[in-house]
PDB file of C-alpha atoms in Angstrom:
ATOM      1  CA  UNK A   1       4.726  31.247  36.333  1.00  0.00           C
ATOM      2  CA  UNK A   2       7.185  28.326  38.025  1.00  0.00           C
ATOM      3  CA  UNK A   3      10.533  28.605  35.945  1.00  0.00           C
ATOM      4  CA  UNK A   4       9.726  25.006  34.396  1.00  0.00           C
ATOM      5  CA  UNK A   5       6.060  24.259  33.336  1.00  0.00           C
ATOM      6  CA  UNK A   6       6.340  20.804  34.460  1.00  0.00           C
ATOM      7  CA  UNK A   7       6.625  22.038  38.096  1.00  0.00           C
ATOM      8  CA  UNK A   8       2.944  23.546  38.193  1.00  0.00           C
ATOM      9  CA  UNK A   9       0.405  21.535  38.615  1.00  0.00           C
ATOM     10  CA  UNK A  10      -1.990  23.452  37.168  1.00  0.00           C
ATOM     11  CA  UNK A  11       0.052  22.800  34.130  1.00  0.00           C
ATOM     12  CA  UNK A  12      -0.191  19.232  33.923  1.00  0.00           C
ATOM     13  CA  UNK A  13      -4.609  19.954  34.758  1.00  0.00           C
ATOM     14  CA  UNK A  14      -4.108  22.277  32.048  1.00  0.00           C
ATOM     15  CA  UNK A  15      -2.936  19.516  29.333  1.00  0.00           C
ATOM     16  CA  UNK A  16      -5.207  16.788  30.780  1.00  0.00           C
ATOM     17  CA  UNK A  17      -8.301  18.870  30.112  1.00  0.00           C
ATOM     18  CA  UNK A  18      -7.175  20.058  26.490  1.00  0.00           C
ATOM     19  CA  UNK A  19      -6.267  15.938  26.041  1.00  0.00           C
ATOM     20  CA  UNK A  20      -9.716  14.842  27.536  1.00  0.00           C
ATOM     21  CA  UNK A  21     -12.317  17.364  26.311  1.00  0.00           C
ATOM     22  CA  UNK A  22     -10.731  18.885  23.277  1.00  0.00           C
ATOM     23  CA  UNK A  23      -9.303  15.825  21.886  1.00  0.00           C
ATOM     24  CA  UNK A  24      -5.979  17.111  21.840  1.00  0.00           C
ATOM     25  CA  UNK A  25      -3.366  14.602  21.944  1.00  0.00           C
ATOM     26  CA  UNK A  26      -0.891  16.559  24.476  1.00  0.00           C
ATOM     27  CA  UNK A  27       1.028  13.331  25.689  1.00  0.00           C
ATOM     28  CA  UNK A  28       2.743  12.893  22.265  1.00  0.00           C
ATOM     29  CA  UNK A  29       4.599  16.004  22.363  1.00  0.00           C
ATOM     30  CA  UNK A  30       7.380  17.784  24.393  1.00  0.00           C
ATOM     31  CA  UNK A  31       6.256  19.736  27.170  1.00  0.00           C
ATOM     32  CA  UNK A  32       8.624  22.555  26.332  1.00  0.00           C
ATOM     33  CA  UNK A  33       6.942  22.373  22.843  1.00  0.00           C
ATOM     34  CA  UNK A  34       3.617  22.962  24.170  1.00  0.00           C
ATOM     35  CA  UNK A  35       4.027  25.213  27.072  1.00  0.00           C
ATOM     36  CA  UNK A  36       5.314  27.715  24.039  1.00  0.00           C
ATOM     37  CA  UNK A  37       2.687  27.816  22.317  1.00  0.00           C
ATOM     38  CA  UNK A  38      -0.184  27.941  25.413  1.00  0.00           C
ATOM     39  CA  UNK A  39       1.983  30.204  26.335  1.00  0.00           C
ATOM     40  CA  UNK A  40       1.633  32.355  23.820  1.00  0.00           C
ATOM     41  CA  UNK A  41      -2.077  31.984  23.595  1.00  0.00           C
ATOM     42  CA  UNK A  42      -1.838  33.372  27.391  1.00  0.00           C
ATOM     43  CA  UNK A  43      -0.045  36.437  26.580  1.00  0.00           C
ATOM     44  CA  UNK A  44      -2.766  37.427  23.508  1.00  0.00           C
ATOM     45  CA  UNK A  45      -5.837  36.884  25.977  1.00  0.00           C
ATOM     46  CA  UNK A  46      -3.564  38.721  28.987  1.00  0.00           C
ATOM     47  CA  UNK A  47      -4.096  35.562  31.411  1.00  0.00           C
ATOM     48  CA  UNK A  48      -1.350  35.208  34.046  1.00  0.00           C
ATOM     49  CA  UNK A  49      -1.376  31.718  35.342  1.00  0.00           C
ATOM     50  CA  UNK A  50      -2.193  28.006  33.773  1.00  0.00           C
ATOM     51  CA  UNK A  51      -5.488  27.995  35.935  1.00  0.00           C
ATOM     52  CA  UNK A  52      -6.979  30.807  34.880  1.00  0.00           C
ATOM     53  CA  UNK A  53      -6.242  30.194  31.155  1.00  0.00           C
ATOM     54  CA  UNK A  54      -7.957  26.606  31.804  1.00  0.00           C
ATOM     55  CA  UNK A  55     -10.949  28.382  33.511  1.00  0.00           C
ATOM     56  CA  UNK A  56     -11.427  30.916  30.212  1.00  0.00           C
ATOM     57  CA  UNK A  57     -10.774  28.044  27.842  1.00  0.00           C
ATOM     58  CA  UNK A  58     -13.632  25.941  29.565  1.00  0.00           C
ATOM     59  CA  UNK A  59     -16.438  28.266  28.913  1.00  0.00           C
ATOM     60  CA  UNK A  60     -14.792  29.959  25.556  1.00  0.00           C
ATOM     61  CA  UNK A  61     -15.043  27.878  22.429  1.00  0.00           C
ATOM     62  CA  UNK A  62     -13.554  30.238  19.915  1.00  0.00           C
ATOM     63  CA  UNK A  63     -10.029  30.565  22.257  1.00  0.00           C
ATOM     64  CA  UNK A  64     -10.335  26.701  22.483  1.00  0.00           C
ATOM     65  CA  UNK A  65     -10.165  26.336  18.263  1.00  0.00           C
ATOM     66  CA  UNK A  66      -7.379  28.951  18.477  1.00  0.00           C
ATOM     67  CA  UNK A  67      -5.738  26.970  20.966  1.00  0.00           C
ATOM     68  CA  UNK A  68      -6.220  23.701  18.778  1.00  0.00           C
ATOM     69  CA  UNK A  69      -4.407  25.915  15.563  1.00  0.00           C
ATOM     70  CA  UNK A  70      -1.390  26.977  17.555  1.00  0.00           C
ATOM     71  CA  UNK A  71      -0.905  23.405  18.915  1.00  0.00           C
ATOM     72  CA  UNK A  72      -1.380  21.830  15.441  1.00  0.00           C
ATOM     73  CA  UNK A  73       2.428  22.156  13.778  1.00  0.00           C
ATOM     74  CA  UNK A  74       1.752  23.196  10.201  1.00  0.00           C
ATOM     75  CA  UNK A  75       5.040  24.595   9.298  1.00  0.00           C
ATOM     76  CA  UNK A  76       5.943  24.334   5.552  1.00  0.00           C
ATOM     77  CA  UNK A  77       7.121  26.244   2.450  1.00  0.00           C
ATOM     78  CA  UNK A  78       7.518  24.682  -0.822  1.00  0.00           C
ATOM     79  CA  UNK A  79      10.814  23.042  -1.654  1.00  0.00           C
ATOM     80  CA  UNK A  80      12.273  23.412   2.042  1.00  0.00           C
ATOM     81  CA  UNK A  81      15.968  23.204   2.117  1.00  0.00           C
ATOM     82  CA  UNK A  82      16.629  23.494  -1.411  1.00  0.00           C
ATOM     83  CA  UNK A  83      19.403  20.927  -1.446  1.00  0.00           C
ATOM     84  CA  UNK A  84      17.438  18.265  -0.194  1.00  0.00           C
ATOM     85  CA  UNK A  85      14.887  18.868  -3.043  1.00  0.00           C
ATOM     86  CA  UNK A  86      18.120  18.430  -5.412  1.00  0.00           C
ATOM     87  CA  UNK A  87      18.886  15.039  -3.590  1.00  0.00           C
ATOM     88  CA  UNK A  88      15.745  13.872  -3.907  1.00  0.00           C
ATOM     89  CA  UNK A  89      15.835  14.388  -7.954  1.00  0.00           C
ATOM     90  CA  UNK A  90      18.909  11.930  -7.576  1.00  0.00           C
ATOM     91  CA  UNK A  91      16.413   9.652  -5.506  1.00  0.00           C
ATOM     92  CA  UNK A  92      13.312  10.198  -8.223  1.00  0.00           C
ATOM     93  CA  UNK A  93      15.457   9.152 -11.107  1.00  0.00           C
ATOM     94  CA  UNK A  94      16.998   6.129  -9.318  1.00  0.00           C
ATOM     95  CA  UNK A  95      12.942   5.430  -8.509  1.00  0.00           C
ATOM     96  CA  UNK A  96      12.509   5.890 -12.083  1.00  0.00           C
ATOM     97  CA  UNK A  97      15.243   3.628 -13.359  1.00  0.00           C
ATOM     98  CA  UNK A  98      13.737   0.526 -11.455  1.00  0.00           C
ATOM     99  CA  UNK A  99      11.165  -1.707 -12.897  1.00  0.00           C
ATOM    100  CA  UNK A 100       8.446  -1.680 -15.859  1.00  0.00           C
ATOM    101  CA  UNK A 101       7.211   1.604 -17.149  1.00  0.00           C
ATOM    102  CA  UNK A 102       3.768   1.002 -16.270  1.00  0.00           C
ATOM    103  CA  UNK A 103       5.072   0.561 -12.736  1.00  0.00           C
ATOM    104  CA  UNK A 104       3.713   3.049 -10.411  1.00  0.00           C
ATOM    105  CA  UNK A 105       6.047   4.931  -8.329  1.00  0.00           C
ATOM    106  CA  UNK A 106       4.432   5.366  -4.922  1.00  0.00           C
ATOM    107  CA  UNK A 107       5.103   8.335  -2.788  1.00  0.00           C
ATOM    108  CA  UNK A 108       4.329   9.072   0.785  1.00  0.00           C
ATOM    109  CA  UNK A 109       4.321  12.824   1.952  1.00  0.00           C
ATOM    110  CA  UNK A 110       3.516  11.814   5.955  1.00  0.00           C
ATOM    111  CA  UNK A 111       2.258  14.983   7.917  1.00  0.00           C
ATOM    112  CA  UNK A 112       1.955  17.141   4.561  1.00  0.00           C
ATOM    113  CA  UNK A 113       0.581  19.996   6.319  1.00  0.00           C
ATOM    114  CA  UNK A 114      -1.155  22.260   3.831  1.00  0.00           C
ATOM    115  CA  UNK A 115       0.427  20.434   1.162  1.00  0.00           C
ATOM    116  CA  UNK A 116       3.132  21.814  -0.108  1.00  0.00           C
ATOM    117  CA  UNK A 117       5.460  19.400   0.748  1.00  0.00           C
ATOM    118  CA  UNK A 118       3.407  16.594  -1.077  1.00  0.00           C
ATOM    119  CA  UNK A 119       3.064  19.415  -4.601  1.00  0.00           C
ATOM    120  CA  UNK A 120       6.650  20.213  -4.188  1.00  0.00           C
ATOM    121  CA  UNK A 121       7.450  16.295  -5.168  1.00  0.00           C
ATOM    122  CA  UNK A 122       4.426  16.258  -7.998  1.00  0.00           C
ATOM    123  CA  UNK A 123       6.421  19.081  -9.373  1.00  0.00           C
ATOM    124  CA  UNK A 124       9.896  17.661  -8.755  1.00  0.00           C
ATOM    125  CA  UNK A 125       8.925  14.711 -11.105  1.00  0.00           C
ATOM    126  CA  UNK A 126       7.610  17.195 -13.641  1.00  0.00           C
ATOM    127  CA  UNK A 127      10.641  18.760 -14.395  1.00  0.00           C
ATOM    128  CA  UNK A 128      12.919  16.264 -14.515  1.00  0.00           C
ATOM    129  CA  UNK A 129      12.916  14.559 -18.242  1.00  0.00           C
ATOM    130  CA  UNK A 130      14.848  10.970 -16.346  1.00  0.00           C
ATOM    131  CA  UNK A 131      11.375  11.269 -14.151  1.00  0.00           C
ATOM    132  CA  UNK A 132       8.242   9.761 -15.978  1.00  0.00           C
ATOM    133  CA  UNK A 133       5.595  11.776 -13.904  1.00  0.00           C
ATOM    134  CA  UNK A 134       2.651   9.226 -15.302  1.00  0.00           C
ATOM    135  CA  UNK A 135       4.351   6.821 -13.085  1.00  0.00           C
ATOM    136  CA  UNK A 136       4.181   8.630  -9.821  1.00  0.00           C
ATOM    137  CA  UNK A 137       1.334   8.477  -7.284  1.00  0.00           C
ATOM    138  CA  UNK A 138       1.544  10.671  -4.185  1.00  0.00           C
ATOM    139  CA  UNK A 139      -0.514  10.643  -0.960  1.00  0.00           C
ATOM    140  CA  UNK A 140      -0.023  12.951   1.378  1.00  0.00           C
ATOM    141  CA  UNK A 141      -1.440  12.660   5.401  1.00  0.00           C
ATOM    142  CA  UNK A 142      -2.295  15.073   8.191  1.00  0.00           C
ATOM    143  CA  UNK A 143      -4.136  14.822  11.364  1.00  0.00           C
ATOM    144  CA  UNK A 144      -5.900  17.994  11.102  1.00  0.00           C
ATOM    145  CA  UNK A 145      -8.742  17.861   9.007  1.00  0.00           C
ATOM    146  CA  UNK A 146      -9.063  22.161   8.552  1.00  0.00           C
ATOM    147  CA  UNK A 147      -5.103  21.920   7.038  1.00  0.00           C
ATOM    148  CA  UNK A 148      -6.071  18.848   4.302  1.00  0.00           C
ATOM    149  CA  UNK A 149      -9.179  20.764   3.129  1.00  0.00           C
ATOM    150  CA  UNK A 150      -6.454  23.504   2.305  1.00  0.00           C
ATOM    151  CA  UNK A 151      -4.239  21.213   0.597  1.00  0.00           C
ATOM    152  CA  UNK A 152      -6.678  19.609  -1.247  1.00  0.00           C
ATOM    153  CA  UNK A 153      -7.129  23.292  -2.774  1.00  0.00           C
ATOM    154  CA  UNK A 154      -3.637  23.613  -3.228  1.00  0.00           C
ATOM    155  CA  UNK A 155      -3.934  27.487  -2.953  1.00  0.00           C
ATOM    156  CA  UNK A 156      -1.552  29.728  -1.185  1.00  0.00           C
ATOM    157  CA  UNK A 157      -1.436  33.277  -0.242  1.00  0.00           C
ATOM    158  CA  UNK A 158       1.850  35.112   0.283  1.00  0.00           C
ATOM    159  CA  UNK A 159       2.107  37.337   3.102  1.00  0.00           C
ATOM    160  CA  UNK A 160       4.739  39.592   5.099  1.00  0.00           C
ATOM    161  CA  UNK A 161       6.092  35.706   6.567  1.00  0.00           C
ATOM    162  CA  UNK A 162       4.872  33.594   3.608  1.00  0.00           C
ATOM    163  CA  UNK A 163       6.633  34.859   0.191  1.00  0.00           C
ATOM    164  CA  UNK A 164       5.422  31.747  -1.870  1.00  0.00           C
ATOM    165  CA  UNK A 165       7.631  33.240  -5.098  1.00  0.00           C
ATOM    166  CA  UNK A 166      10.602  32.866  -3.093  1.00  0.00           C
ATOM    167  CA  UNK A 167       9.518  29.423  -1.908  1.00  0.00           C
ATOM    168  CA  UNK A 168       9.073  28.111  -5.973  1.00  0.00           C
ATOM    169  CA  UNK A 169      12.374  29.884  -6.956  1.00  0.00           C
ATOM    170  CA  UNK A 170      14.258  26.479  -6.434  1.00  0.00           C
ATOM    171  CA  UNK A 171      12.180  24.671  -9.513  1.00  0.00           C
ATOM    172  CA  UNK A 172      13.146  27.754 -11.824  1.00  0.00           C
ATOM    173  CA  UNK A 173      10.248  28.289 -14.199  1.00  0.00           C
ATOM    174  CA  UNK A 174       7.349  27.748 -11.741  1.00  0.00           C
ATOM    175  CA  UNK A 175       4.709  29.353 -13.670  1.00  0.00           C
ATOM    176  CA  UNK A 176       4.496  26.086 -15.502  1.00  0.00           C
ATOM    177  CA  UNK A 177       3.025  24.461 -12.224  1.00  0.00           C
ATOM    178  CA  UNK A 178       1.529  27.302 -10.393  1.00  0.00           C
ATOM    179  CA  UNK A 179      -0.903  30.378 -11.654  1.00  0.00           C
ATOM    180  CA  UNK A 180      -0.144  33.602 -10.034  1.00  0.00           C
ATOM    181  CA  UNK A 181      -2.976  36.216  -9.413  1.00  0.00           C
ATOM    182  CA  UNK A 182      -1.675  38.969  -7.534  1.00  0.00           C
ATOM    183  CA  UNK A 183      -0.929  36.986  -4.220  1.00  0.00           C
ATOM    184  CA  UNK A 184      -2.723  34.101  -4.652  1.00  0.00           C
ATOM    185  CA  UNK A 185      -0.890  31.155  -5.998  1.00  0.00           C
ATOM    186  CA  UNK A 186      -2.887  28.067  -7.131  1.00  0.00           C
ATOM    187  CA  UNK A 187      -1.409  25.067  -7.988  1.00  0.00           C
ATOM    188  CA  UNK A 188      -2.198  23.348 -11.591  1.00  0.00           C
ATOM    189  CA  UNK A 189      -3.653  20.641 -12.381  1.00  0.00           C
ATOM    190  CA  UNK A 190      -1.167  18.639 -13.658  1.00  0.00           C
ATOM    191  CA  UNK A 191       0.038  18.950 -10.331  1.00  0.00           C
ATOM    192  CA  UNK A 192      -2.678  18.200  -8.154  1.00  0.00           C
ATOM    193  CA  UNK A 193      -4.093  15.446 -10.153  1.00  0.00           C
ATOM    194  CA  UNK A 194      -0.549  13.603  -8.608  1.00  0.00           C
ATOM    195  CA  UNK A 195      -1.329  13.792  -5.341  1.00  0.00           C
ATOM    196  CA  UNK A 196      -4.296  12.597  -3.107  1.00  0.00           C
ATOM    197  CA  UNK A 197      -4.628  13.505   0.421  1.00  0.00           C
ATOM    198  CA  UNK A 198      -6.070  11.496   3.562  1.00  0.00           C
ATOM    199  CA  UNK A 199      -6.329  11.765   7.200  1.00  0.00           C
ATOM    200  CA  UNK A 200      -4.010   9.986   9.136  1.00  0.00           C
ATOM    201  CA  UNK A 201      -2.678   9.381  12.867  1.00  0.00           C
ATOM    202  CA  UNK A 202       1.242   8.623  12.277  1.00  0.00           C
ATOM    203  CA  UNK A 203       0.995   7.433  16.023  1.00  0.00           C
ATOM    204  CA  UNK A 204      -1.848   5.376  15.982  1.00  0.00           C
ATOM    205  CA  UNK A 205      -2.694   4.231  12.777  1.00  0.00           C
ATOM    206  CA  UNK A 206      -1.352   1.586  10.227  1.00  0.00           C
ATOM    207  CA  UNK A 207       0.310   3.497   7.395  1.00  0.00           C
ATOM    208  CA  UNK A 208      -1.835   3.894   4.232  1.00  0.00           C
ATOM    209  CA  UNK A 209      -0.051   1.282   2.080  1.00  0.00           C
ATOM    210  CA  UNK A 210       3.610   0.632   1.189  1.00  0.00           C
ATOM    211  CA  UNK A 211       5.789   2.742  -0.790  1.00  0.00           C
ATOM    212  CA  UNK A 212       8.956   3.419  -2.531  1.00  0.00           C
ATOM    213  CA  UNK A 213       9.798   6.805  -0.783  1.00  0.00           C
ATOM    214  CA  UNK A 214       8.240   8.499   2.097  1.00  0.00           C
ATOM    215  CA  UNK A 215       8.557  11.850   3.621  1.00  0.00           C
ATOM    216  CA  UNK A 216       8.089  13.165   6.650  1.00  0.00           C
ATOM    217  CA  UNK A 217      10.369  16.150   7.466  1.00  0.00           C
ATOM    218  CA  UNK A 218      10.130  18.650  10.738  1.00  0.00           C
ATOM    219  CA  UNK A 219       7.531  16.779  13.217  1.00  0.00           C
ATOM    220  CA  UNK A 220      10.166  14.972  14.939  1.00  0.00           C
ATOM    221  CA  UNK A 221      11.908  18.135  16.911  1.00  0.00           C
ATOM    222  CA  UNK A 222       7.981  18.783  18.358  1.00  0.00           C
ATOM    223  CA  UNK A 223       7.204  15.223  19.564  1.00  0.00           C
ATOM    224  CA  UNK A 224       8.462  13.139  22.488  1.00  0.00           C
ATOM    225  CA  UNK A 225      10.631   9.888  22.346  1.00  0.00           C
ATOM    226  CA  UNK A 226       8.064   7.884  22.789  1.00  0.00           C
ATOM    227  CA  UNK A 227       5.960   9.079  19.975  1.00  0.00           C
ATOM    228  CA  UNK A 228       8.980   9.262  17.843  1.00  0.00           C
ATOM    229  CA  UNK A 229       9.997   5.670  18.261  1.00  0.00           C
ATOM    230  CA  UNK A 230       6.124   4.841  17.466  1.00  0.00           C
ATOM    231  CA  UNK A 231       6.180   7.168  13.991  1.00  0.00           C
ATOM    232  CA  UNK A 232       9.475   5.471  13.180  1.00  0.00           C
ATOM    233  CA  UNK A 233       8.252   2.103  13.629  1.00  0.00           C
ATOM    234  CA  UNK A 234       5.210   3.387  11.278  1.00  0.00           C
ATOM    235  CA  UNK A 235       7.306   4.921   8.702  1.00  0.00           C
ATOM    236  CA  UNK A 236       9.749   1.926   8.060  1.00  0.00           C
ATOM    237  CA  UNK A 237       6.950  -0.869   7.943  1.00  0.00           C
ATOM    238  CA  UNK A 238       5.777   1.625   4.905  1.00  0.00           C
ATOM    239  CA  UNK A 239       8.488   1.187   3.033  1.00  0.00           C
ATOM    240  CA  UNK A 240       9.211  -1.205  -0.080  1.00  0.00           C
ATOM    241  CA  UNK A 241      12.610  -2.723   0.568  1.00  0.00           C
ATOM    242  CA  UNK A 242      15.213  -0.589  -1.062  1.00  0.00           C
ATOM    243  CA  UNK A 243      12.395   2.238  -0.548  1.00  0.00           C
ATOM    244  CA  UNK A 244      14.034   5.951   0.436  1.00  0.00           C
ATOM    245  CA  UNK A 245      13.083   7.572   3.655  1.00  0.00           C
ATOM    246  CA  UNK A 246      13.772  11.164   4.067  1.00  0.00           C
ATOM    247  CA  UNK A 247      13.398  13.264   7.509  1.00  0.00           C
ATOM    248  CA  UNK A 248      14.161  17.100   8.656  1.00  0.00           C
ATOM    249  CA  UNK A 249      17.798  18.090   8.414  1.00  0.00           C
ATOM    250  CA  UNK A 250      17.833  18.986  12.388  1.00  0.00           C
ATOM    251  CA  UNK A 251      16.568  15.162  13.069  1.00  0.00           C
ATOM    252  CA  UNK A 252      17.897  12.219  13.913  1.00  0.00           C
ATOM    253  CA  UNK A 253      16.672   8.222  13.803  1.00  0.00           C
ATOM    254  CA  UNK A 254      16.162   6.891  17.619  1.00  0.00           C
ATOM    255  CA  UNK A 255      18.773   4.346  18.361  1.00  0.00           C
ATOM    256  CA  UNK A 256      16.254   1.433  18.729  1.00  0.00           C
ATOM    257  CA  UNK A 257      15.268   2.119  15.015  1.00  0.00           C
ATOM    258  CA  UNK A 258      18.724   2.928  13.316  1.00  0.00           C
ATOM    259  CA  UNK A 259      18.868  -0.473  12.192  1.00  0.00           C
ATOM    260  CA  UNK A 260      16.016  -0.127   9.834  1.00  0.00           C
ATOM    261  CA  UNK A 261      17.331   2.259   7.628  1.00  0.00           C
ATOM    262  CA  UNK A 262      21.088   2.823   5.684  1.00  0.00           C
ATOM    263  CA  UNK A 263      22.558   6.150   5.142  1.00  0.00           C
ATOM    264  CA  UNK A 264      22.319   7.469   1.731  1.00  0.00           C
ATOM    265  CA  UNK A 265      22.722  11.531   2.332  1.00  0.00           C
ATOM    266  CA  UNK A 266      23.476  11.427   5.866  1.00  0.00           C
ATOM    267  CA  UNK A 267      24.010  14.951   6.292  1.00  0.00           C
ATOM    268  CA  UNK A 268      20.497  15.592   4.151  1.00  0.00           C
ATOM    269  CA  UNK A 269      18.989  12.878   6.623  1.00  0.00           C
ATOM    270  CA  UNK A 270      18.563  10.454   3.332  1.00  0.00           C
ATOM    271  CA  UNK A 271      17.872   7.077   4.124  1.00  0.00           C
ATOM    272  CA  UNK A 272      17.202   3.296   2.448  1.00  0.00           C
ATOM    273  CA  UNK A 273      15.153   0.576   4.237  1.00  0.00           C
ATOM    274  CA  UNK A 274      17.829  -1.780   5.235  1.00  0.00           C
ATOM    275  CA  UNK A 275      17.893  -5.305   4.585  1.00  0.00           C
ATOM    276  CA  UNK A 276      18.576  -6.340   8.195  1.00  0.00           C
ATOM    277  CA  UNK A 277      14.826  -4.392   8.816  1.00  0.00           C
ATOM    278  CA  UNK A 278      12.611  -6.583  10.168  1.00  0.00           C
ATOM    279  CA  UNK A 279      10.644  -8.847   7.687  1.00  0.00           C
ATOM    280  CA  UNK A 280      12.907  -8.181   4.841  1.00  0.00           C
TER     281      UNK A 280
END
């Protein structure tokens, strides 16, 4: 292979096909990103070269779904970055604090993955007493359709890579949100009755209502600027004004959108829709 993907044409064939045919959306994401993961696709079917992995993915529709998982970023745990969960108590209570108590408290969890992200909030609000939970309504949003029929039954098996015990330890007592049968963990329903889930293009879609504090940590490092200055754009026209935005701890706001959104945790990438946003 050329020492940078971007070089080989065959590469650039390569995405425009899995774009095109399988509906792929390859031009929203870094081509470093994706040339890892076909990559690695490559090395378990022992291809050499970017045409012949386009030839066998042509006439072989099981390598083209497996393709389609490994491009699909699903990476979650429950309560990721523990101290961000404990900042986000601060931001639940201050939610809580505002407003009527038959106010609902609307949450966003924006590319939920398998949903952990989205139950880790339900269950947040649960054990905090300054947190009514009756108040809180979560929606969470993917673009894959396979990973929200997962969360939607918000069970988890833990694995060699995917210790889900170790993932709850954070909320202390977790058995009072999650049954355990040997390595199966489902979620309760007290838990999952909080949160509904939807499919949703951050990149070309309006957002699915407005709402006091949205989510959406860990797709930013995988997409281009482009598409990140799009999702932005979506994200802050979602929130309420004074509404909380939260993003990955290795991520940063694009300059054209800073002015959107105040510091609140910096360093836990904690944010407030600013009052110089537009339309506020």
């Amino acid at each position: 292979m050329p020492s940078s993907a971007t070089d080989d044409p065959a590469f650039g064939r390569l995405l425009d096909y899995i774009e095109d045919s399988l509906q792929f959306q390859t031009s929203s994401y870094n081509d470093a990103y994706l040339d890892r993961r076909i990559s690695a696709r490559m090395r378990r079917r022992r291809v050499d070269d970017y045409g012949s992995y386009h030839n066998l993915l042509t006439d072989d529709e099981e390598e083209q779904q497996a393709l389609l998982d490994a491009l699909s970023v699903n990476v979650t745990s429950f309560f990721r970055n523990p101290e961000v969960w404990e900042a986000l108590r601060e931001v639940l209570r201050d939610l809580s604090s505002r407003g009527s108590r038959h106010d609902p408290i609307k949450i966003w969890s924006a590319a939920c993955s398998d949903g952990r992200e989205a139950y880790s909030l339900a269950m947040l609000a649960h054990d905090d007493d300054r947190v009514d939970e009756r108040r809180i309504e979560i929606v969470g949003t993917d673009i894959k359709r396979e990973i929200l029929r997962a969360a939607r039954a918000g069970e988890y098996r833990a694995s060699e890579t995917n210790d889900v015990a170790e993932q709850l330890d954070p909320i202390g007592r977790w058995e009072r949100f999650v049954d355990r049968d040997d390595d199966t963990f489902r979620v309760k329903d007290a838990v999952t009755d909080m949160v509904r889930f939807e499919r949703r293009d951050l990149i070309r879609e309006e957002p699915p209502g407005t709402f006091d504090l949205v989510v959406c940590r860990n797709l930013f490092i995988y997409i281009n600027a482009e598409s990140k200055r799009a999702v932005f754009e979506t994200l802050g026209s979602a929130l309420k004004p004074d509404g909380y935005l939260t993003i990955g701890m290795t991520e940063t706001i694009p300059p054209t959108c800073r002015q959107q959104f105040d510091p609140v945790e910096k360093r836990l990438r904690i944010y407030r829709a600013s009052d110089a946003a537009v339309g506020r």
